């Protein structure tokens, strides 16, 4: 696996609903301290917000090319990931540990990761996010053909 030398050069989009708000705030602080630049799409408080709205806005920002990657957080990481995957060009996966995050980049070329604010703690979420941000897609392998087949389902 090749190391991504530009891992910290791109701005990363991040968004959550109310259930993911606290974890999002922690990840913003920890990833910024680690050298990442992030654009925060909210939520901006614990006031209830519907996860499909945030998932859609962030996914559209990635699909448009404005951002290469995004982190989405809801209670489980699942609902907001389902919503994001409805946007053409998005490959989003919900991960609860770093191995899945790493392989979802290497094999599946996910461009959005979903994390559960009610599922994982702050330290584990940071390791999951780092695995997502620092693993390259293994494009020169059989995985390219397989991801192309996923993209074809999406009309891409
Ligand atoms: C909100 O209560 C919760 O349903 C949401 O954050 C998420 O877990 C949905 O998948």
mmCIF file of C-alpha atoms and ligand atoms in Angstrom:
data_model
loop_
_atom_site.group_PDB
_atom_site.id
_atom_site.type_symbol
_atom_site.label_atom_id
_atom_site.label_comp_id
_atom_site.label_asym_id
_atom_site.label_seq_id
_atom_site.Cartn_x
_atom_site.Cartn_y
_atom_site.Cartn_z
ATOM 1 C CA UNK A 1 0.000 0.000 0.000
ATOM 2 C CA UNK A 2 1.385 3.415 -0.935
ATOM 3 C CA UNK A 3 1.482 6.161 1.628
ATOM 4 C CA UNK A 4 -0.612 9.223 0.839
ATOM 5 C CA UNK A 5 1.962 12.009 0.929
ATOM 6 C CA UNK A 6 -0.711 14.666 0.391
ATOM 7 C CA UNK A 7 -2.904 13.441 3.230
ATOM 8 C CA UNK A 8 -3.048 16.833 4.954
ATOM 9 C CA UNK A 9 -3.080 19.114 1.895
ATOM 10 C CA UNK A 10 -6.813 18.887 1.120
ATOM 11 C CA UNK A 11 -9.606 20.429 3.173
ATOM 12 C CA UNK A 12 -11.821 17.751 4.703
ATOM 13 C CA UNK A 13 -15.577 18.264 4.999
ATOM 14 C CA UNK A 14 -17.253 17.205 8.250
ATOM 15 C CA UNK A 15 -20.887 17.171 9.295
ATOM 16 C CA UNK A 16 -23.204 15.628 11.849
ATOM 17 C CA UNK A 17 -26.695 15.626 13.222
ATOM 18 C CA UNK A 18 -27.386 16.394 16.908
ATOM 19 C CA UNK A 19 -26.482 12.827 17.922
ATOM 20 C CA UNK A 20 -23.071 13.220 16.317
ATOM 21 C CA UNK A 21 -22.466 16.798 17.421
ATOM 22 C CA UNK A 22 -20.270 16.087 20.457
ATOM 23 C CA UNK A 23 -18.062 13.624 18.603
ATOM 24 C CA UNK A 24 -17.805 16.032 15.658
ATOM 25 C CA UNK A 25 -16.567 18.789 17.962
ATOM 26 C CA UNK A 26 -13.938 16.441 19.423
ATOM 27 C CA UNK A 27 -12.809 15.283 15.980
ATOM 28 C CA UNK A 28 -12.587 18.881 14.745
ATOM 29 C CA UNK A 29 -10.282 19.730 17.622
ATOM 30 C CA UNK A 30 -8.164 16.578 17.421
ATOM 31 C CA UNK A 31 -7.786 16.506 13.631
ATOM 32 C CA UNK A 32 -6.952 20.230 13.486
ATOM 33 C CA UNK A 33 -4.338 19.689 16.201
ATOM 34 C CA UNK A 34 -2.973 16.905 14.001
ATOM 35 C CA UNK A 35 -2.568 19.302 11.050
ATOM 36 C CA UNK A 36 -5.783 18.801 9.082
ATOM 37 C CA UNK A 37 -7.915 21.623 7.736
ATOM 38 C CA UNK A 38 -11.640 20.960 8.054
ATOM 39 C CA UNK A 39 -14.803 22.677 6.837
ATOM 40 C CA UNK A 40 -17.643 22.289 9.345
ATOM 41 C CA UNK A 41 -21.137 21.809 7.861
ATOM 42 C CA UNK A 42 -22.776 21.609 11.319
ATOM 43 C CA UNK A 43 -24.705 20.648 13.342
ATOM 44 C CA UNK A 44 -23.695 23.607 15.468
ATOM 45 C CA UNK A 45 -25.535 22.595 18.650
ATOM 46 C CA UNK A 46 -27.387 19.714 20.293
ATOM 47 C CA UNK A 47 -30.675 20.977 18.817
ATOM 48 C CA UNK A 48 -32.277 18.198 16.761
ATOM 49 C CA UNK A 49 -31.514 18.213 13.041
ATOM 50 C CA UNK A 50 -32.472 15.528 10.513
ATOM 51 C CA UNK A 51 -29.440 13.483 9.467
ATOM 52 C CA UNK A 52 -30.539 13.154 5.792
ATOM 53 C CA UNK A 53 -30.316 16.946 5.422
ATOM 54 C CA UNK A 54 -26.705 17.124 6.614
ATOM 55 C CA UNK A 55 -25.785 13.925 4.779
ATOM 56 C CA UNK A 56 -27.151 15.304 1.532
ATOM 57 C CA UNK A 57 -25.455 18.700 1.844
ATOM 58 C CA UNK A 58 -22.049 17.213 2.609
ATOM 59 C CA UNK A 59 -22.390 14.487 -0.025
ATOM 60 C CA UNK A 60 -23.290 17.050 -2.681
ATOM 61 C CA UNK A 61 -20.241 19.101 -1.713
ATOM 62 C CA UNK A 62 -18.058 16.016 -2.257
ATOM 63 C CA UNK A 63 -19.808 14.941 -5.464
ATOM 64 C CA UNK A 64 -19.345 18.439 -6.913
ATOM 65 C CA UNK A 65 -15.590 18.175 -6.422
ATOM 66 C CA UNK A 66 -15.443 20.923 -3.785
ATOM 67 C CA UNK A 67 -14.091 18.370 -1.310
ATOM 68 C CA UNK A 68 -12.311 15.089 -1.940
ATOM 69 C CA UNK A 69 -13.340 13.428 1.321
ATOM 70 C CA UNK A 70 -15.810 13.915 4.142
ATOM 71 C CA UNK A 71 -16.577 12.621 7.609
ATOM 72 C CA UNK A 72 -20.248 12.255 8.596
ATOM 73 C CA UNK A 73 -21.457 11.495 12.108
ATOM 74 C CA UNK A 74 -24.912 10.590 13.385
ATOM 75 C CA UNK A 75 -25.957 8.367 16.297
ATOM 76 C CA UNK A 76 -24.932 5.112 14.629
ATOM 77 C CA UNK A 77 -23.162 6.436 11.533
ATOM 78 C CA UNK A 78 -25.621 4.429 9.471
ATOM 79 C CA UNK A 79 -28.520 6.748 8.638
ATOM 80 C CA UNK A 80 -26.319 9.603 7.502
ATOM 81 C CA UNK A 81 -24.254 7.152 5.405
ATOM 82 C CA UNK A 82 -27.371 5.777 3.723
ATOM 83 C CA UNK A 83 -28.446 9.331 2.874
ATOM 84 C CA UNK A 84 -25.006 10.247 1.502
ATOM 85 C CA UNK A 85 -24.964 7.169 -0.714
ATOM 86 C CA UNK A 86 -28.091 8.394 -2.496
ATOM 87 C CA UNK A 87 -26.022 11.194 -4.062
ATOM 88 C CA UNK A 88 -24.468 10.221 -7.391
ATOM 89 C CA UNK A 89 -20.733 9.718 -7.175
ATOM 90 C CA UNK A 90 -20.652 9.033 -3.449
ATOM 91 C CA UNK A 91 -19.206 5.873 -1.969
ATOM 92 C CA UNK A 92 -19.861 6.141 1.762
ATOM 93 C CA UNK A 93 -19.208 3.487 4.392
ATOM 94 C CA UNK A 94 -19.983 3.413 8.113
ATOM 95 C CA UNK A 95 -17.020 2.144 10.156
ATOM 96 C CA UNK A 96 -16.645 1.397 13.862
ATOM 97 C CA UNK A 97 -12.948 0.459 13.888
ATOM 98 C CA UNK A 98 -9.798 1.466 11.964
ATOM 99 C CA UNK A 99 -9.307 -1.781 9.997
ATOM 100 C CA UNK A 100 -12.621 -1.352 8.177
ATOM 101 C CA UNK A 101 -11.845 2.314 7.542
ATOM 102 C CA UNK A 102 -8.468 1.401 6.047
ATOM 103 C CA UNK A 103 -9.864 -1.333 3.838
ATOM 104 C CA UNK A 104 -12.840 0.783 2.785
ATOM 105 C CA UNK A 105 -10.309 3.239 1.329
ATOM 106 C CA UNK A 106 -7.881 0.669 -0.100
ATOM 107 C CA UNK A 107 -10.486 -1.647 -1.633
ATOM 108 C CA UNK A 108 -13.678 0.398 -2.021
ATOM 109 C CA UNK A 109 -12.328 3.929 -2.531
ATOM 110 C CA UNK A 110 -14.890 5.424 -0.162
ATOM 111 C CA UNK A 111 -15.019 9.203 -0.331
ATOM 112 C CA UNK A 112 -17.155 9.595 2.804
ATOM 113 C CA UNK A 113 -16.862 7.782 6.108
ATOM 114 C CA UNK A 114 -19.754 7.480 8.551
ATOM 115 C CA UNK A 115 -19.041 7.247 12.278
ATOM 116 C CA UNK A 116 -21.484 6.626 15.121
ATOM 117 C CA UNK A 117 -21.365 9.236 17.844
ATOM 118 C CA UNK A 118 -23.284 6.878 20.121
ATOM 119 C CA UNK A 119 -21.140 3.899 19.128
ATOM 120 C CA UNK A 120 -17.462 4.806 19.375
ATOM 121 C CA UNK A 121 -15.486 6.935 21.802
ATOM 122 C CA UNK A 122 -13.368 9.942 20.931
ATOM 123 C CA UNK A 123 -10.029 8.128 20.797
ATOM 124 C CA UNK A 124 -11.291 5.331 18.599
ATOM 125 C CA UNK A 125 -13.088 7.789 16.311
ATOM 126 C CA UNK A 126 -9.817 9.673 15.821
ATOM 127 C CA UNK A 127 -8.043 6.440 14.826
ATOM 128 C CA UNK A 128 -10.900 5.586 12.425
ATOM 129 C CA UNK A 129 -10.720 9.054 10.854
ATOM 130 C CA UNK A 130 -6.934 8.848 10.505
ATOM 131 C CA UNK A 131 -7.171 5.454 8.786
ATOM 132 C CA UNK A 132 -9.734 6.928 6.377
ATOM 133 C CA UNK A 133 -7.702 10.055 5.663
ATOM 134 C CA UNK A 134 -4.306 8.405 5.312
ATOM 135 C CA UNK A 135 -5.048 5.325 3.224
ATOM 136 C CA UNK A 136 -4.923 5.469 -0.564
ATOM 137 C CA UNK A 137 -7.178 3.536 -2.914
ATOM 138 C CA UNK A 138 -5.256 0.638 -4.459
ATOM 139 C CA UNK A 139 -6.157 1.816 -7.941
ATOM 140 C CA UNK A 140 -3.622 -0.288 -9.817
ATOM 141 C CA UNK A 141 -5.248 -3.565 -8.739
ATOM 142 C CA UNK A 142 -8.405 -5.658 -9.215
ATOM 143 C CA UNK A 143 -10.138 -3.217 -6.879
ATOM 144 C CA UNK A 144 -10.270 -0.608 -9.650
ATOM 145 C CA UNK A 145 -12.389 -2.952 -11.797
ATOM 146 C CA UNK A 146 -14.713 -3.659 -8.878
ATOM 147 C CA UNK A 147 -15.176 -0.017 -7.896
ATOM 148 C CA UNK A 148 -15.822 0.781 -11.564
ATOM 149 C CA UNK A 149 -18.710 -1.692 -11.374
ATOM 150 C CA UNK A 150 -20.073 0.098 -8.306
ATOM 151 C CA UNK A 151 -19.778 3.422 -10.115
ATOM 152 C CA UNK A 152 -21.590 1.967 -13.129
ATOM 153 C CA UNK A 153 -24.573 1.198 -10.884
ATOM 154 C CA UNK A 154 -24.603 4.914 -10.157
ATOM 155 C CA UNK A 155 -24.301 5.903 -13.826
ATOM 156 C CA UNK A 156 -20.745 7.161 -13.248
HETATM 157 C C1 LIG B 1 -31.077 10.398 15.874
HETATM 158 O O1 LIG B 1 -31.739 10.158 17.071
HETATM 159 C C2 LIG B 1 -30.586 9.096 15.277
HETATM 160 O O2 LIG B 1 -31.648 8.355 14.790
HETATM 161 C C3 LIG B 1 -29.587 9.344 14.181
HETATM 162 O O3 LIG B 1 -28.537 10.092 14.685
HETATM 163 C C4 LIG B 1 -28.941 8.156 13.527
HETATM 164 O O4 LIG B 1 -28.454 7.246 14.472
HETATM 165 C C5 LIG B 1 -29.669 7.513 12.443
HETATM 166 O O5 LIG B 1 -29.151 6.616 11.760
#
